[in-house]
Amino acid sequence: MKYRQSQYLSKDANTCVAEILRARGVENIEAYMRPSQEYENDSMLLDNVQESAGRLIWHLNKNSSILFVVDPDNDGFASSAILWLYIKDFFPDANLKYICHEHKAHGLEDIIDEVEQYGFDLICLPDAGSGDTEYFKRLDELGTECMVWDHHAFDSYPTHCICVNNQLSEHYPNKSLCGAGVVYKFCQVLDKILCPQNPRSSYYLDLVAMAEIADCMSPADPETRYYISKGLTQINNGFFKQLIEQQSYSLFKTSNTLNYIKIAFYIAPLINAMVRVGTMEEKRQMFQAFIEPDTMIQSTKRGAKAGDMVRICEEVARKATNAKARQNRIKDKATELLEGRIQKEGLLDNKILVIEVYDEDDIPQELRGLIAAQFVNKYHRPTMIGKTNEEGFFRGSIRGNDSFEEVPDFKKFLENSGCMEGVYGHKNAAGYSIPYNRISNLISYANTTISDQGLENVYDVDYIFKANENFTQLGFELAAAEDFWGNEIKEPTVVIEDIPMSSVALMGENKDTTKIINGSVSYLRFKDADFAQLASQVSSGSTITVYGKFNINVWAGKKSLQVFIDDYEIKDSKFDF
């Protein structure tokens, strides 16, 4: 196990949280630790926002037919739901319809022909559309107006539509708003027109918070931090409430508050699973659950009889759990198939894994990123999984690991290769396109550029302690700060060296959870039978060095410090000479 201290931090328990935040790039520590409405930006700084508000109200007063295109991810559903619900607050009879994508597609590309047939007066695209000029032109020629509220980066604004985009708005400082965040700022402008004395938009901050987290936006900006913090203290949406109730054990086993990491781990995956493997009917039902959570529908729960009715938010929350289980089964089957291909084609001979899938594999494109992430962890290689289209482009998903010593940013590595048509997304989780005839060039580039040791995991940690050092109070402070961590503001990590393995206990029904006790600190590794067996059989005098995170255990009203073990290295005394 290789590790290094990323930068020097003092070991002062009184200042450790602020030091970590500063090291993560948070500039305004006060604003981050005590988020407040005073850090909001003026919505009018967004380009085109006043024009779009005026045009939307004009259409609503005219009773225009309006179509919402619901983008296929958590942010897309939330941003459409926010605007839909806001409109219905003031225009309950508004002529609104919605359409969901069947697959992982964005904007109008896969539905333009269908949309053209209906002849809507206005098309609304929350969280998408900034690159759809060719489709906006077609709709404009038919007399259909289009509006976009987006956060994806493009070189310029689309034409033949009204587009509000924080990335393209030069004077809007916060670039970490997701689509729902941009829609929320738009609703603030509508507030000034429709209800200046009693603003309504803040009622929907719960959905903004959920979308910001699910879309992996950084909470470092004071405005984004405020929206997430405030939104998670006022859960108003009925479907969001139902998901929280369903996941309550996991969400509240350590504390009774919601935070970024909890939503990311226990709520967002349910919605994502419905988008990835749900049927079209299930996707439509999920959007309806967001906008009409108390609608009564026939229960499809096992044993339900005709006439057994249930609120749609309860039905869809249950289906989302089932979808996640179904997704895992499909993923496991696909993983097994592709692992065979990896071995048969000798793909592990290369420094990056490039895996082609075919129609007959029947692997949903929505799952390729999840499978790629598994292979990164198992084979310790950046991974690309994709399919070749009729135009000769190999397109799909990439995953990497920022702990890879020579390739901490797989997106940048691919862009530097000169082989790619494009890479779109985050540094280690993105979509890509490469001409099929350049794949061999890319593999050769990787094999010659990355050394044999270049893909070893090297953990950048915040603190390194010897087991006999006193770090208990610092550990308590960092563990208690769980509400501060999120994407790019990573939870602090620690290495504890040379822990005596003189007190080892196996726990759980299957005895696959291991607790190592040293003084007042317990070190735990969960559901790892191999580690449990190894830890229980080491010789007297053996030690272990662990990489992990601090946690607080509360039992019978007493608090104790724990370290959850993510990785380890055992030094067995019987091999000492």
Short mmCIF file of N, CA, C and O in Angstrom, two decimals, residues 429-499:
data_model
loop_
_atom_site.label_atom_id
_atom_site.label_comp_id
_atom_site.label_asym_id
_atom_site.label_seq_id
_atom_site.Cartn_x
_atom_site.Cartn_y
_atom_site.Cartn_z
N ALA A 429 -14.82 10.33 -15.07
CA ALA A 429 -16.14 9.79 -15.38
C ALA A 429 -16.72 10.63 -16.50
O ALA A 429 -17.16 11.76 -16.29
N ALA A 430 -16.70 10.10 -17.71
CA ALA A 430 -17.07 10.92 -18.86
C ALA A 430 -17.54 10.04 -20.01
O ALA A 430 -17.36 8.82 -20.01
N GLY A 431 -18.13 10.69 -21.00
CA GLY A 431 -18.41 10.04 -22.26
C GLY A 431 -17.28 10.36 -23.24
O GLY A 431 -16.52 11.31 -23.03
N TYR A 432 -17.18 9.58 -24.30
CA TYR A 432 -16.10 9.81 -25.25
C TYR A 432 -16.52 9.39 -26.65
O TYR A 432 -17.50 8.64 -26.84
N SER A 433 -15.75 9.86 -27.62
CA SER A 433 -15.90 9.43 -29.01
C SER A 433 -14.52 9.40 -29.64
O SER A 433 -13.74 10.35 -29.51
N ILE A 434 -14.21 8.29 -30.32
CA ILE A 434 -12.93 8.14 -31.01
C ILE A 434 -13.17 7.39 -32.31
O ILE A 434 -13.94 6.42 -32.35
N PRO A 435 -12.57 7.83 -33.41
CA PRO A 435 -12.68 7.04 -34.65
C PRO A 435 -12.15 5.62 -34.39
O PRO A 435 -11.09 5.45 -33.77
N TYR A 436 -12.87 4.63 -34.87
CA TYR A 436 -12.51 3.25 -34.58
C TYR A 436 -11.09 2.94 -35.04
O TYR A 436 -10.34 2.20 -34.37
N ASN A 437 -10.68 3.54 -36.15
CA ASN A 437 -9.35 3.22 -36.68
C ASN A 437 -8.21 3.87 -35.89
O ASN A 437 -7.04 3.68 -36.20
N ARG A 438 -8.56 4.66 -34.86
CA ARG A 438 -7.52 5.24 -34.02
C ARG A 438 -7.36 4.53 -32.67
O ARG A 438 -6.53 4.93 -31.86
N ILE A 439 -8.17 3.50 -32.43
CA ILE A 439 -8.10 2.82 -31.13
C ILE A 439 -6.72 2.21 -30.90
O ILE A 439 -6.15 2.31 -29.82
N SER A 440 -6.18 1.56 -31.94
CA SER A 440 -4.86 0.95 -31.79
C SER A 440 -3.79 1.99 -31.50
O SER A 440 -2.85 1.75 -30.73
N ASN A 441 -3.94 3.18 -32.12
CA ASN A 441 -3.00 4.27 -31.82
C ASN A 441 -3.10 4.71 -30.36
O ASN A 441 -2.09 4.99 -29.71
N LEU A 442 -4.32 4.79 -29.87
CA LEU A 442 -4.53 5.18 -28.48
C LEU A 442 -3.90 4.17 -27.53
O LEU A 442 -3.23 4.55 -26.55
N ILE A 443 -4.11 2.88 -27.80
CA ILE A 443 -3.55 1.84 -26.94
C ILE A 443 -2.02 1.89 -26.97
O ILE A 443 -1.37 1.77 -25.92
N SER A 444 -1.46 2.09 -28.14
CA SER A 444 0.01 2.21 -28.24
C SER A 444 0.51 3.41 -27.46
O SER A 444 1.54 3.34 -26.78
N TYR A 445 -0.22 4.52 -27.57
CA TYR A 445 0.15 5.73 -26.82
C TYR A 445 0.15 5.45 -25.31
O TYR A 445 1.07 5.83 -24.59
N ALA A 446 -0.89 4.75 -24.83
CA ALA A 446 -0.98 4.44 -23.41
C ALA A 446 0.14 3.51 -22.98
O ALA A 446 0.77 3.70 -21.93
N ASN A 447 0.41 2.49 -23.79
CA ASN A 447 1.44 1.51 -23.42
C ASN A 447 2.84 2.11 -23.36
O ASN A 447 3.68 1.66 -22.57
N THR A 448 3.08 3.11 -24.17
CA THR A 448 4.41 3.72 -24.17
C THR A 448 4.51 4.89 -23.19
O THR A 448 5.60 5.22 -22.73
N THR A 449 3.37 5.50 -22.85
CA THR A 449 3.39 6.68 -21.98
C THR A 449 3.34 6.32 -20.51
O THR A 449 3.98 6.97 -19.67
N ILE A 450 2.60 5.25 -20.17
CA ILE A 450 2.41 4.86 -18.77
C ILE A 450 3.44 3.80 -18.41
O ILE A 450 3.57 2.78 -19.09
N SER A 451 4.17 4.04 -17.34
CA SER A 451 5.18 3.07 -16.90
C SER A 451 4.52 1.89 -16.20
O SER A 451 3.33 1.91 -15.89
N ASP A 452 5.32 0.85 -15.95
CA ASP A 452 4.80 -0.35 -15.28
C ASP A 452 4.28 -0.03 -13.89
O ASP A 452 3.40 -0.71 -13.37
N GLN A 453 4.84 0.99 -13.26
CA GLN A 453 4.40 1.37 -11.92
C GLN A 453 3.39 2.53 -11.96
O GLN A 453 2.88 2.95 -10.91
N GLY A 454 3.05 2.98 -13.13
CA GLY A 454 2.24 4.19 -13.26
C GLY A 454 0.80 4.06 -12.83
O GLY A 454 0.12 5.06 -12.62
N LEU A 455 0.31 2.82 -12.72
CA LEU A 455 -1.08 2.62 -12.35
C LEU A 455 -1.22 2.08 -10.92
O LEU A 455 -2.29 1.62 -10.53
N GLU A 456 -0.15 2.16 -10.18
CA GLU A 456 -0.27 1.79 -8.77
C GLU A 456 -1.08 2.83 -8.03
O GLU A 456 -0.97 4.03 -8.29
N ASN A 457 -1.91 2.36 -7.10
CA ASN A 457 -2.66 3.29 -6.26
C ASN A 457 -1.71 3.98 -5.30
O ASN A 457 -0.98 3.33 -4.56
N VAL A 458 -1.74 5.29 -5.31
CA VAL A 458 -1.01 6.07 -4.32
C VAL A 458 -2.02 6.97 -3.63
O VAL A 458 -2.59 7.87 -4.25
N TYR A 459 -2.29 6.70 -2.37
CA TYR A 459 -3.29 7.46 -1.65
C TYR A 459 -2.73 8.79 -1.18
O TYR A 459 -1.72 8.83 -0.48
N ASP A 460 -3.38 9.87 -1.58
CA ASP A 460 -3.05 11.19 -1.04
C ASP A 460 -3.90 11.38 0.22
O ASP A 460 -5.13 11.50 0.13
N VAL A 461 -3.24 11.40 1.36
CA VAL A 461 -3.97 11.44 2.64
C VAL A 461 -3.72 12.78 3.33
O VAL A 461 -2.74 13.48 3.07
N ASP A 462 -4.63 13.09 4.24
CA ASP A 462 -4.53 14.36 4.96
C ASP A 462 -3.63 14.25 6.20
O ASP A 462 -2.93 15.20 6.54
N TYR A 463 -3.67 13.07 6.85
CA TYR A 463 -2.89 12.90 8.07
C TYR A 463 -2.25 11.51 8.09
O TYR A 463 -2.86 10.54 7.61
N ILE A 464 -1.07 11.45 8.65
CA ILE A 464 -0.40 10.17 8.91
C ILE A 464 -0.02 10.15 10.39
O ILE A 464 0.68 11.06 10.87
N PHE A 465 -0.49 9.14 11.10
CA PHE A 465 -0.21 9.00 12.52
C PHE A 465 0.41 7.65 12.81
O PHE A 465 0.13 6.66 12.12
N LYS A 466 1.20 7.58 13.85
CA LYS A 466 1.58 6.32 14.45
C LYS A 466 0.45 5.91 15.40
O LYS A 466 -0.24 6.75 15.98
N ALA A 467 0.29 4.60 15.56
CA ALA A 467 -0.82 4.12 16.39
C ALA A 467 -0.73 4.62 17.82
O ALA A 467 -1.77 4.76 18.49
N ASN A 468 0.47 4.88 18.29
CA ASN A 468 0.61 5.31 19.68
C ASN A 468 0.50 6.82 19.86
O ASN A 468 0.65 7.34 20.96
N GLU A 469 0.25 7.56 18.76
CA GLU A 469 0.04 9.00 18.89
C GLU A 469 -1.37 9.29 19.41
O GLU A 469 -2.31 8.49 19.23
N ASN A 470 -1.55 10.46 19.98
CA ASN A 470 -2.86 10.86 20.47
C ASN A 470 -3.55 11.72 19.41
O ASN A 470 -3.24 12.90 19.26
N PHE A 471 -4.44 11.11 18.67
CA PHE A 471 -5.17 11.83 17.63
C PHE A 471 -6.68 11.76 17.86
O PHE A 471 -7.47 12.11 16.99
N THR A 472 -7.08 11.37 19.08
CA THR A 472 -8.50 11.13 19.34
C THR A 472 -9.35 12.38 19.17
O THR A 472 -10.39 12.35 18.49
N GLN A 473 -8.94 13.50 19.74
CA GLN A 473 -9.76 14.71 19.65
C GLN A 473 -9.85 15.21 18.22
O GLN A 473 -10.92 15.63 17.76
N LEU A 474 -8.75 15.16 17.49
CA LEU A 474 -8.79 15.56 16.07
C LEU A 474 -9.74 14.65 15.30
O LEU A 474 -10.52 15.12 14.46
N GLY A 475 -9.68 13.35 15.58
CA GLY A 475 -10.58 12.41 14.92
C GLY A 475 -12.03 12.70 15.19
O GLY A 475 -12.88 12.65 14.28
N PHE A 476 -12.36 13.03 16.45
CA PHE A 476 -13.73 13.39 16.80
C PHE A 476 -14.19 14.63 16.03
O PHE A 476 -15.31 14.68 15.51
N GLU A 477 -13.34 15.63 15.94
CA GLU A 477 -13.70 16.88 15.25
C GLU A 477 -13.98 16.63 13.77
O GLU A 477 -14.95 17.13 13.21
N LEU A 478 -13.13 15.85 13.12
CA LEU A 478 -13.31 15.59 11.69
C LEU A 478 -14.53 14.72 11.44
O LEU A 478 -15.28 14.94 10.49
N ALA A 479 -14.73 13.71 12.28
CA ALA A 479 -15.89 12.83 12.10
C ALA A 479 -17.20 13.58 12.33
O ALA A 479 -18.20 13.32 11.66
N ALA A 480 -17.19 14.54 13.26
CA ALA A 480 -18.40 15.30 13.56
C ALA A 480 -18.74 16.30 12.47
O ALA A 480 -19.85 16.84 12.43
N ALA A 481 -17.81 16.54 11.56
CA ALA A 481 -18.01 17.53 10.49
C ALA A 481 -18.57 16.89 9.23
O ALA A 481 -18.36 17.40 8.13
N GLU A 482 -19.30 15.79 9.36
CA GLU A 482 -19.75 15.02 8.19
C GLU A 482 -20.62 15.83 7.23
O GLU A 482 -20.69 15.52 6.04
N ASP A 483 -21.28 16.88 7.73
CA ASP A 483 -22.14 17.67 6.86
C ASP A 483 -21.36 18.58 5.92
O ASP A 483 -21.94 19.20 5.02
N PHE A 484 -20.04 18.68 6.08
CA PHE A 484 -19.25 19.59 5.26
C PHE A 484 -18.71 18.95 3.98
O PHE A 484 -18.21 19.65 3.11
N TRP A 485 -18.76 17.63 3.87
CA TRP A 485 -18.04 16.98 2.77
C TRP A 485 -18.96 16.75 1.57
O TRP A 485 -20.16 16.52 1.71
N GLY A 486 -18.37 16.76 0.39
CA GLY A 486 -19.12 16.53 -0.84
C GLY A 486 -18.15 16.42 -2.00
O GLY A 486 -16.94 16.31 -1.81
N ASN A 487 -18.68 16.47 -3.21
CA ASN A 487 -17.82 16.35 -4.38
C ASN A 487 -16.80 17.49 -4.41
O ASN A 487 -17.17 18.65 -4.25
N GLU A 488 -15.54 17.15 -4.62
CA GLU A 488 -14.39 18.06 -4.63
C GLU A 488 -14.04 18.57 -3.23
O GLU A 488 -12.96 19.14 -3.04
N ILE A 489 -14.94 18.42 -2.27
CA ILE A 489 -14.63 18.74 -0.87
C ILE A 489 -14.62 17.39 -0.16
O ILE A 489 -15.52 17.04 0.61
N LYS A 490 -13.61 16.59 -0.49
CA LYS A 490 -13.61 15.19 -0.09
C LYS A 490 -13.47 15.04 1.43
O LYS A 490 -12.78 15.81 2.10
N GLU A 491 -14.12 13.98 1.92
CA GLU A 491 -14.01 13.64 3.32
C GLU A 491 -12.54 13.37 3.66
O GLU A 491 -11.82 12.74 2.89
N PRO A 492 -12.06 13.85 4.80
CA PRO A 492 -10.65 13.65 5.16
C PRO A 492 -10.28 12.17 5.27
O PRO A 492 -11.07 11.35 5.74
N THR A 493 -9.07 11.87 4.82
CA THR A 493 -8.57 10.50 4.92
C THR A 493 -7.32 10.48 5.80
O THR A 493 -6.61 11.49 5.91
N VAL A 494 -7.05 9.32 6.36
CA VAL A 494 -5.97 9.20 7.33
C VAL A 494 -5.29 7.86 7.17
O VAL A 494 -5.91 6.87 6.77
N VAL A 495 -4.01 7.82 7.46
CA VAL A 495 -3.27 6.56 7.59
C VAL A 495 -2.80 6.45 9.04
O VAL A 495 -2.20 7.39 9.57
N ILE A 496 -3.10 5.32 9.65
CA ILE A 496 -2.60 5.02 10.99
C ILE A 496 -1.62 3.85 10.85
O ILE A 496 -2.00 2.78 10.37
N GLU A 497 -0.38 4.07 11.26
CA GLU A 497 0.67 3.09 11.04
C GLU A 497 0.93 2.23 12.28
O GLU A 497 0.81 2.68 13.42
N ASP A 498 1.25 0.97 12.01
CA ASP A 498 1.77 0.04 13.03
C ASP A 498 0.81 -0.16 14.20
O ASP A 498 1.18 -0.03 15.37
N ILE A 499 -0.41 -0.51 13.87
CA ILE A 499 -1.41 -0.80 14.91
C ILE A 499 -1.22 -2.24 15.38
O ILE A 499 -1.26 -3.17 14.56
#
